[in-house]
């Protein structure tokens, strides 16, 4: 629902005559107003509401119908992320001979393998020490204590190879993989480092910086961010796992995030509503383009270990639809920024020069938008390139040509994702600018015709009234 805002009465719009035929009085009748631009007329607010209220109602109905009530239960496969984990802490680290460690058949750490990887192997397969490093003392034995679960307090030893990328130290908190069906001595192994504290600290620094700089706007931005994560984790992800159409779930979830975040951060105003309309149109364009080109390029969405594991656990999920859902959700955050900026720019231009018409407002606003497009598109492309940098390095090592690299599904998926999102982003600038220009320039119902001075010459709004013609004889000096 669009927040109704009463338009303040301006002296130039409703002049109150003074005795003797004078125009508006001097006291409190200045038309200079410092602050937010005057809201649009009731008629235009009604038109905007007629578009947005049905959309908001459809989002609410979609949330109610598709609400999953939690992710479906499944039997853990013990592979990758789909394994039971516990928390642990390293209590002791001592040097030892790598040959002795292998002879004792202790679980090996550092390469991400599960417990018992070396169990049952012969002594002849013992790992050799790296060149220039003696076997004696080359390895380390870390004693780890289980901190959570039914085996809390239990200790086990894990060998760290000298060339392992992850080395342990005393009091380091770690994540343990638990395999209940494995032999007793091999049920636990270190699978990762516990990074909870530094991540929480970084999130706290981020929140403080946002609040200190943004003040109340920063607080609302953090609340909107929490709501976005809530919609993502409580609705979108579980609904997809329950078997709902990923594209439909993404559209409803993105609509809910868009409505809540924009109105929460920028208020229930017509200006925000225009930004919502621009974002909605751009998202629809992004969805249509994504649907066409994902099917045209025959992208399956099953390109890495994570998507392969998802497909194995939940074969009913449409992976190509999941890819399209990711394109839509990924584009939403950047679109919000562009549409809000363009709407605010047009509103401020109109406030600075109320005489500007639709065409002049659009031309001035689109000049601002072109600079925004250049920077944001470059940011989007570099963000995707940075995420795919290890993959690009692999292709460089293989000395593959540009055509071969682009044709592989791994890279083609990122190309489609980047270009579809960028097209929607570019389109959002003229779409939002023309919507904002039409709304603010069409607000012509309130102000009456300006008063005219002597000879029918229009007098500027807020100008001082013409001097009253004397009725008597002028006194001689």
Coordinates of C-alpha atoms in Angstrom, one line a residue:
X1 CA 0.0 0.0 0.0
X2 CA 1.3 3.4 -1.0
X3 CA 1.5 5.8 1.9
X4 CA -0.9 8.7 1.4
X5 CA 0.9 12.0 1.9
X6 CA -1.1 15.2 2.1
X7 CA 0.3 17.8 -0.2
X8 CA 1.1 21.0 1.7
X9 CA -0.8 24.0 0.5
X10 CA 1.5 26.5 -1.3
X11 CA 0.6 30.2 -1.3
X12 CA 1.0 30.4 -5.0
X13 CA -1.6 27.6 -5.5
X14 CA -4.3 29.0 -3.3
X15 CA -3.9 32.7 -2.9
X16 CA -6.1 34.3 -0.4
X17 CA -7.2 37.8 -1.5
X18 CA -6.6 40.7 0.8
X19 CA -8.8 43.7 1.2
X20 CA -8.3 46.1 -1.6
X21 CA -7.6 43.5 -4.3
X22 CA -4.2 42.7 -3.1
X23 CA -2.6 39.3 -3.8
X24 CA -1.2 37.0 -1.2
X25 CA 0.1 38.6 1.9
X26 CA 3.7 38.8 2.8
X27 CA 3.5 37.0 6.1
X28 CA 4.1 33.2 5.7
X29 CA 3.3 33.3 2.0
X30 CA 6.8 32.7 0.5
X31 CA 6.9 29.8 -2.0
X32 CA 10.5 28.9 -1.2
X33 CA 10.3 25.5 0.5
X34 CA 13.4 23.7 1.7
X35 CA 13.0 19.9 2.2
X36 CA 11.5 17.0 0.3
X37 CA 9.9 17.6 -3.0
X38 CA 6.1 17.9 -2.9
X39 CA 4.3 14.6 -3.2
X40 CA 2.4 13.8 -6.4
X41 CA -1.3 14.3 -6.7
X42 CA -3.9 11.9 -5.3
X43 CA -4.9 10.8 -8.8
X44 CA -1.3 9.6 -9.6
X45 CA -0.9 7.9 -6.3
X46 CA -4.1 6.0 -7.0
X47 CA -2.8 4.9 -10.4
X48 CA 0.5 3.7 -8.9
X49 CA -1.4 1.9 -6.2
X50 CA -3.6 0.2 -8.8
X51 CA -0.5 -1.4 -10.2
X52 CA 1.4 -2.2 -7.1
X53 CA -1.4 -3.4 -4.7
X54 CA -2.3 -6.4 -7.0
X55 CA 1.3 -7.3 -7.3
X56 CA 1.8 -7.1 -3.5
X57 CA -1.3 -9.2 -3.0
X58 CA 0.0 -11.8 -5.4
X59 CA 3.3 -11.9 -3.6
X60 CA 1.5 -12.4 -0.2
X61 CA -0.7 -15.2 -1.7
X62 CA 2.3 -16.9 -3.3
X63 CA 4.1 -16.8 0.0
X64 CA 1.1 -18.4 1.8
X65 CA 0.6 -21.1 -0.9
X66 CA 4.2 -22.1 -1.4
X67 CA 5.4 -21.6 2.2
X68 CA 7.5 -24.8 2.7
X69 CA 7.5 -25.1 6.5
X70 CA 11.1 -26.1 6.6
X71 CA 13.5 -28.2 4.4
X72 CA 12.6 -31.8 3.8
X73 CA 14.4 -34.4 5.9
X74 CA 16.8 -36.9 4.1
X75 CA 19.4 -39.5 5.0
X76 CA 22.9 -38.0 5.1
X77 CA 25.1 -39.3 2.3
X78 CA 28.3 -38.3 4.2
X79 CA 29.7 -36.6 1.1
X80 CA 30.8 -33.0 1.0
X81 CA 28.5 -30.7 2.9
X82 CA 26.0 -33.5 3.4
X83 CA 27.8 -35.0 6.5
X84 CA 27.3 -34.8 10.2
X85 CA 29.6 -32.4 11.9
X86 CA 30.7 -31.5 15.4
X87 CA 32.9 -28.9 17.0
X88 CA 36.4 -29.6 18.4
X89 CA 39.5 -28.0 19.7
X90 CA 43.2 -28.9 19.2
X91 CA 44.8 -29.6 22.6
X92 CA 48.3 -30.7 21.6
X93 CA 50.6 -30.7 18.6
X94 CA 53.8 -32.7 18.5
X95 CA 56.3 -33.6 15.8
X96 CA 56.6 -37.2 14.7
X97 CA 58.1 -39.4 11.9
X98 CA 55.8 -39.6 8.9
X99 CA 56.7 -43.3 8.4
X100 CA 55.7 -44.0 12.1
X101 CA 52.5 -42.1 11.6
X102 CA 51.5 -44.2 8.6
X103 CA 52.5 -47.4 10.3
X104 CA 50.1 -46.5 13.1
X105 CA 47.3 -45.9 10.5
X106 CA 46.2 -42.6 12.0
X107 CA 43.8 -40.5 9.9
X108 CA 45.6 -38.0 7.7
X109 CA 44.6 -34.3 7.6
X110 CA 45.2 -31.4 5.4
X111 CA 43.7 -32.6 2.1
X112 CA 40.0 -32.5 3.0
X113 CA 39.7 -36.3 2.9
X114 CA 37.3 -38.1 5.2
X115 CA 38.4 -40.3 8.2
X116 CA 40.0 -43.6 7.4
X117 CA 41.3 -42.6 4.0
X118 CA 44.5 -44.5 4.6
X119 CA 43.1 -47.4 6.7
X120 CA 44.1 -50.9 5.6
X121 CA 46.9 -49.8 3.3
X122 CA 50.3 -51.4 3.4
X123 CA 53.4 -49.9 4.7
X124 CA 55.0 -49.7 1.3
X125 CA 52.5 -47.1 0.3
X126 CA 53.7 -44.7 3.1
X127 CA 53.9 -41.1 1.8
X128 CA 57.4 -40.0 1.2
X129 CA 58.7 -36.8 2.7
X130 CA 59.1 -33.8 0.3
X131 CA 62.4 -33.1 -1.3
X132 CA 64.9 -31.4 1.1
X133 CA 62.9 -32.4 4.1
X134 CA 63.8 -35.4 6.4
X135 CA 61.1 -37.9 7.3
X136 CA 61.9 -37.7 11.0
X137 CA 59.9 -34.9 12.5
X138 CA 58.4 -34.0 9.1
X139 CA 54.8 -34.7 10.2
X140 CA 52.9 -33.5 13.1
X141 CA 50.4 -35.3 15.3
X142 CA 47.5 -33.1 16.5
X143 CA 45.4 -34.3 19.5
X144 CA 41.8 -33.0 19.1
X145 CA 39.1 -33.0 21.7
X146 CA 35.4 -33.3 20.7
X147 CA 33.4 -30.4 22.2
X148 CA 29.9 -31.1 21.1
X149 CA 27.6 -34.1 20.6
X150 CA 27.2 -37.4 22.5
X151 CA 31.0 -38.0 22.4
X152 CA 31.9 -34.7 24.1
X153 CA 35.3 -34.9 25.8
X154 CA 36.5 -37.8 23.6
X155 CA 40.0 -37.3 22.1
X156 CA 41.6 -38.6 18.9
X157 CA 44.8 -38.0 17.1
X158 CA 45.2 -36.7 13.5
X159 CA 48.3 -36.6 11.4
X160 CA 49.2 -33.4 9.6
X161 CA 51.4 -33.9 6.5
X162 CA 54.4 -31.4 6.1
X163 CA 53.0 -30.2 2.8
X164 CA 49.4 -29.9 4.0
X165 CA 47.9 -26.4 3.2
X166 CA 46.3 -26.3 6.7
X167 CA 48.5 -26.5 9.8
X168 CA 47.1 -26.7 13.3
X169 CA 48.1 -25.0 16.6
X170 CA 47.1 -25.5 20.2
X171 CA 43.7 -24.1 21.2
X172 CA 42.6 -23.8 17.6
X173 CA 38.9 -24.6 17.1
X174 CA 38.1 -26.9 14.3
X175 CA 35.1 -28.5 12.6
X176 CA 34.9 -32.3 12.8
X177 CA 33.3 -34.7 10.4
X178 CA 31.5 -37.6 12.1
X179 CA 31.0 -41.0 10.4
X180 CA 29.0 -43.1 12.8
X181 CA 29.4 -46.3 10.7
X182 CA 33.2 -46.1 10.5
X183 CA 35.5 -48.0 12.9
X184 CA 35.6 -46.5 16.4
X185 CA 39.1 -44.9 15.9
X186 CA 38.2 -43.4 12.6
X187 CA 34.8 -41.9 13.3
X188 CA 36.1 -38.4 13.7
X189 CA 38.4 -36.3 11.5
X190 CA 39.1 -32.7 11.1
X191 CA 37.3 -31.3 8.0
X192 CA 37.7 -27.6 8.4
X193 CA 38.7 -24.7 10.7
X194 CA 36.0 -23.1 12.9
X195 CA 35.8 -19.5 11.6
X196 CA 32.7 -18.4 13.5
X197 CA 34.4 -15.8 15.8
X198 CA 36.3 -13.8 13.1
X199 CA 33.2 -13.9 10.8
X200 CA 30.9 -12.6 13.6
X201 CA 33.5 -9.9 14.5
X202 CA 33.6 -8.8 10.8
X203 CA 29.8 -8.7 10.7
X204 CA 29.8 -6.6 13.8
X205 CA 32.3 -4.1 12.4
X206 CA 30.2 -3.9 9.2
X207 CA 27.0 -3.2 11.2
X208 CA 28.7 -0.6 13.3
X209 CA 30.1 1.2 10.3
X210 CA 26.7 1.2 8.5
X211 CA 24.9 2.6 11.6
X212 CA 27.6 5.2 12.3
X213 CA 27.6 6.5 8.7
X214 CA 24.0 5.9 7.8
X215 CA 22.4 6.6 11.2
X216 CA 18.7 5.8 11.1
X217 CA 18.9 4.9 7.4
X218 CA 21.7 2.5 8.3
X219 CA 19.6 0.8 10.9
X220 CA 16.7 0.3 8.4
X221 CA 19.2 -1.0 5.9
X222 CA 20.4 -3.6 8.3
X223 CA 16.8 -4.6 9.2
X224 CA 16.1 -4.9 5.4
X225 CA 19.2 -7.1 5.0
X226 CA 18.0 -9.4 7.8
X227 CA 14.6 -9.6 6.2
X228 CA 16.2 -10.5 2.8
X229 CA 18.2 -13.3 4.4
X230 CA 15.1 -14.5 6.2
X231 CA 13.1 -14.7 3.0
X232 CA 16.0 -16.5 1.3
X233 CA 16.6 -19.1 4.1
X234 CA 13.1 -19.6 5.3
X235 CA 11.2 -19.5 2.0
X236 CA 13.2 -19.7 -1.2
X237 CA 15.7 -22.5 -0.3
X238 CA 13.2 -24.8 1.5
X239 CA 10.5 -24.2 -1.1
X240 CA 12.9 -25.3 -3.9
X241 CA 14.0 -28.4 -1.9
X242 CA 10.3 -29.2 -1.4
X243 CA 9.9 -29.5 -5.2
X244 CA 8.3 -26.1 -6.0
X245 CA 9.1 -24.5 -9.3
X246 CA 12.4 -22.6 -8.8
X247 CA 11.4 -19.8 -11.2
X248 CA 8.1 -19.2 -9.5
X249 CA 9.7 -19.3 -6.0
X250 CA 12.4 -16.9 -7.1
X251 CA 9.9 -14.4 -8.5
X252 CA 7.7 -14.5 -5.4
X253 CA 10.8 -14.3 -3.1
X254 CA 12.4 -11.5 -5.0
X255 CA 9.1 -9.6 -5.0
X256 CA 8.8 -9.9 -1.3
X257 CA 12.4 -8.8 -0.7
X258 CA 12.0 -5.9 -3.1
X259 CA 8.8 -4.6 -1.5
X260 CA 10.0 -5.0 2.1
X261 CA 13.6 -3.7 1.5
X262 CA 12.7 -0.7 -0.6
X263 CA 9.7 0.6 1.5
X264 CA 11.6 -0.1 4.7
X265 CA 14.7 1.8 3.6
X266 CA 13.1 4.6 1.7
X267 CA 9.6 5.0 3.1
X268 CA 6.0 4.5 1.8
X269 CA 6.1 7.3 -0.8
X270 CA 5.3 7.7 -4.4
X271 CA 9.0 8.1 -5.1
X272 CA 9.8 4.7 -3.7
X273 CA 6.8 3.2 -5.5
X274 CA 8.2 4.4 -8.9
X275 CA 11.5 2.7 -8.0
X276 CA 9.6 -0.5 -7.2
X277 CA 7.8 -0.3 -10.6
X278 CA 11.1 0.2 -12.4
X279 CA 12.7 -2.7 -10.5
X280 CA 9.7 -4.9 -11.3
X281 CA 9.8 -4.2 -15.0
X282 CA 13.5 -4.8 -15.2
X283 CA 13.2 -8.1 -13.2
X284 CA 10.6 -9.3 -15.7
X285 CA 12.9 -8.5 -18.6
X286 CA 15.8 -10.3 -16.9
X287 CA 13.6 -13.3 -16.3
X288 CA 12.4 -13.5 -19.9
X289 CA 15.9 -13.1 -21.3
X290 CA 17.3 -15.7 -18.8
X291 CA 14.6 -18.2 -19.7
X292 CA 15.2 -17.8 -23.4
X293 CA 18.9 -18.0 -23.4
X294 CA 19.3 -20.7 -20.8
X295 CA 17.1 -23.0 -22.9
X296 CA 18.7 -21.9 -26.2
X297 CA 22.2 -22.6 -24.9
X298 CA 21.1 -25.9 -23.3
X299 CA 22.5 -25.0 -19.9
X300 CA 21.7 -27.8 -17.4
X301 CA 22.7 -25.9 -14.2
X302 CA 24.6 -29.0 -13.1
X303 CA 28.2 -28.0 -13.5
X304 CA 30.1 -28.6 -10.3
X305 CA 30.2 -30.8 -7.2
X306 CA 27.7 -28.7 -5.3
X307 CA 25.0 -28.8 -8.0
X308 CA 25.8 -32.5 -8.6
X309 CA 25.3 -33.3 -5.0
X310 CA 22.0 -31.4 -4.9
X311 CA 20.8 -33.3 -8.0
X312 CA 21.8 -36.6 -6.5
X313 CA 20.0 -35.9 -3.2
X314 CA 16.9 -34.3 -4.8
X315 CA 16.5 -35.6 -8.4
X316 CA 13.2 -33.8 -8.8
X317 CA 14.7 -30.3 -8.7
X318 CA 14.9 -28.5 -12.0
X319 CA 18.5 -27.5 -12.1
X320 CA 18.1 -25.2 -15.1
X321 CA 15.2 -23.5 -13.3
X322 CA 17.5 -23.2 -10.3
X323 CA 20.1 -21.4 -12.4
X324 CA 17.4 -19.0 -13.7
X325 CA 16.3 -18.3 -10.1
X326 CA 19.9 -17.5 -9.2
X327 CA 20.1 -15.0 -12.1
X328 CA 16.9 -13.2 -10.9
X329 CA 17.9 -13.1 -7.2
X330 CA 21.4 -12.0 -8.1
X331 CA 20.2 -9.1 -10.3
X332 CA 17.8 -7.8 -7.6
X333 CA 20.4 -6.2 -5.4
X334 CA 22.0 -4.2 -8.1
X335 CA 18.7 -3.2 -9.7
X336 CA 17.5 -1.7 -6.4
X337 CA 20.5 0.6 -6.3
X338 CA 20.0 1.8 -9.9
X339 CA 16.2 2.3 -9.7
X340 CA 16.3 4.2 -6.4
X341 CA 19.1 6.4 -7.7
X342 CA 17.4 7.3 -10.9
X343 CA 14.1 8.0 -9.3
X344 CA 15.7 10.3 -6.7
X345 CA 17.6 12.1 -9.5
X346 CA 14.4 12.8 -11.5
X347 CA 12.6 14.0 -8.3
X348 CA 15.4 16.4 -7.4
X349 CA 15.6 17.7 -10.9
X350 CA 11.9 18.4 -10.8
X351 CA 12.2 20.1 -7.4
X352 CA 15.1 22.3 -8.7
X353 CA 13.1 23.4 -11.8
X354 CA 9.4 22.6 -11.6
X355 CA 8.9 24.0 -15.1
X356 CA 10.7 21.0 -16.7
X357 CA 8.4 18.7 -18.8
X358 CA 8.6 15.0 -19.3
X359 CA 11.1 15.2 -22.1
X360 CA 13.5 17.5 -20.3
X361 CA 13.3 15.5 -17.2
X362 CA 14.0 12.3 -19.1
X363 CA 17.0 13.8 -20.9
X364 CA 18.5 15.2 -17.8
X365 CA 17.9 12.0 -15.8
X366 CA 19.3 9.7 -18.5
X367 CA 22.5 11.7 -18.6
X368 CA 23.0 10.8 -14.9
X369 CA 22.0 7.2 -15.6
X370 CA 24.6 6.7 -18.3
X371 CA 27.4 7.4 -15.8
X372 CA 25.8 4.9 -13.4
X373 CA 25.5 2.3 -16.1
X374 CA 29.2 2.4 -17.0
X375 CA 30.3 1.9 -13.4
X376 CA 27.7 -0.7 -12.3
X377 CA 28.0 -2.9 -15.4
X378 CA 31.8 -3.0 -15.0
X379 CA 31.3 -3.9 -11.3
X380 CA 29.0 -6.7 -12.2
X381 CA 31.3 -8.2 -14.8
X382 CA 34.3 -8.0 -12.5
X383 CA 32.4 -9.6 -9.7
X384 CA 31.5 -12.6 -11.8
X385 CA 35.1 -12.8 -13.2
X386 CA 36.5 -12.7 -9.7
X387 CA 34.3 -15.6 -8.6
X388 CA 35.3 -17.6 -11.6
X389 CA 39.0 -16.7 -11.4
X390 CA 40.3 -20.2 -10.4
X391 CA 38.3 -21.7 -13.4
X392 CA 39.8 -19.1 -15.8
X393 CA 43.3 -20.0 -14.4
X394 CA 42.7 -23.7 -15.2
X395 CA 41.8 -22.8 -18.8
X396 CA 44.9 -20.7 -19.1
X397 CA 47.0 -23.6 -17.9
X398 CA 45.4 -25.8 -20.5
X399 CA 46.2 -23.2 -23.2
X400 CA 42.7 -23.3 -24.5
X401 CA 41.4 -20.8 -27.0
X402 CA 38.8 -18.2 -26.2
X403 CA 36.1 -20.0 -28.3
X404 CA 36.8 -23.3 -26.5
X405 CA 36.7 -21.7 -23.1
X406 CA 33.4 -19.8 -23.8
X407 CA 31.7 -22.9 -25.2
X408 CA 32.3 -25.0 -22.1
X409 CA 29.2 -25.1 -19.9
X410 CA 31.0 -23.9 -16.9
X411 CA 32.0 -20.6 -18.6
X412 CA 28.9 -20.3 -20.8
X413 CA 26.8 -20.4 -17.6
X414 CA 28.7 -17.4 -16.2
X415 CA 28.5 -15.6 -19.5
X416 CA 24.7 -16.0 -19.7
X417 CA 24.3 -15.0 -16.1
X418 CA 26.5 -11.9 -16.5
X419 CA 25.1 -10.7 -19.7
X420 CA 21.4 -11.3 -18.9
X421 CA 21.8 -9.5 -15.6
X422 CA 23.7 -6.7 -17.2
X423 CA 21.0 -6.2 -19.9
X424 CA 18.3 -6.0 -17.2
X425 CA 20.5 -3.5 -15.3
X426 CA 21.0 -1.3 -18.4
X427 CA 17.3 -1.4 -19.2
X428 CA 16.4 -0.4 -15.7
X429 CA 17.9 3.1 -16.2
X430 CA 15.7 4.3 -19.1
X431 CA 12.6 2.4 -17.8
X432 CA 12.8 3.9 -14.3
X433 CA 13.8 7.4 -15.6
X434 CA 10.8 7.6 -18.0
X435 CA 8.4 6.3 -15.3
X436 CA 9.7 8.9 -12.8
X437 CA 9.6 11.7 -15.4
X438 CA 6.0 10.8 -16.4
X439 CA 4.9 10.8 -12.8
X440 CA 6.4 14.0 -11.6
X441 CA 5.7 15.9 -14.9
X442 CA 2.1 14.7 -15.0
X443 CA 1.3 16.3 -11.7
X444 CA -0.6 19.3 -13.1
X445 CA -3.9 19.0 -11.4
X446 CA -3.2 21.0 -8.2
X447 CA -1.7 24.3 -9.2
X448 CA -4.0 26.9 -10.8
X449 CA -2.9 29.3 -13.5
X450 CA -0.4 31.9 -12.3
X451 CA -1.7 35.3 -11.5
X452 CA -1.1 38.0 -14.1
X453 CA 0.3 41.4 -13.6
X454 CA -0.3 44.6 -15.5
X455 CA -0.8 44.0 -19.3
X456 CA -1.5 40.3 -18.8
X457 CA 2.1 39.4 -18.2
X458 CA 2.3 36.3 -16.0
X459 CA 3.8 37.0 -12.6
X460 CA 6.2 34.5 -11.1
X461 CA 5.0 32.3 -8.3
X462 CA 6.0 33.7 -5.0
X463 CA 6.6 37.2 -6.4
X464 CA 5.5 40.2 -4.4
X465 CA 2.1 41.5 -5.2
X466 CA 1.8 44.5 -7.5
X467 CA 1.6 47.8 -5.7
X468 CA -2.0 49.1 -5.0
X469 CA -3.0 52.0 -7.2
X470 CA -3.7 55.0 -5.0
X471 CA -7.2 56.2 -5.0
X472 CA -6.6 59.7 -3.8
X473 CA -4.5 62.6 -5.0
X474 CA -0.8 62.3 -4.5
X475 CA 0.6 64.5 -1.8
X476 CA 3.1 67.0 -3.1
X477 CA 6.5 67.0 -1.5

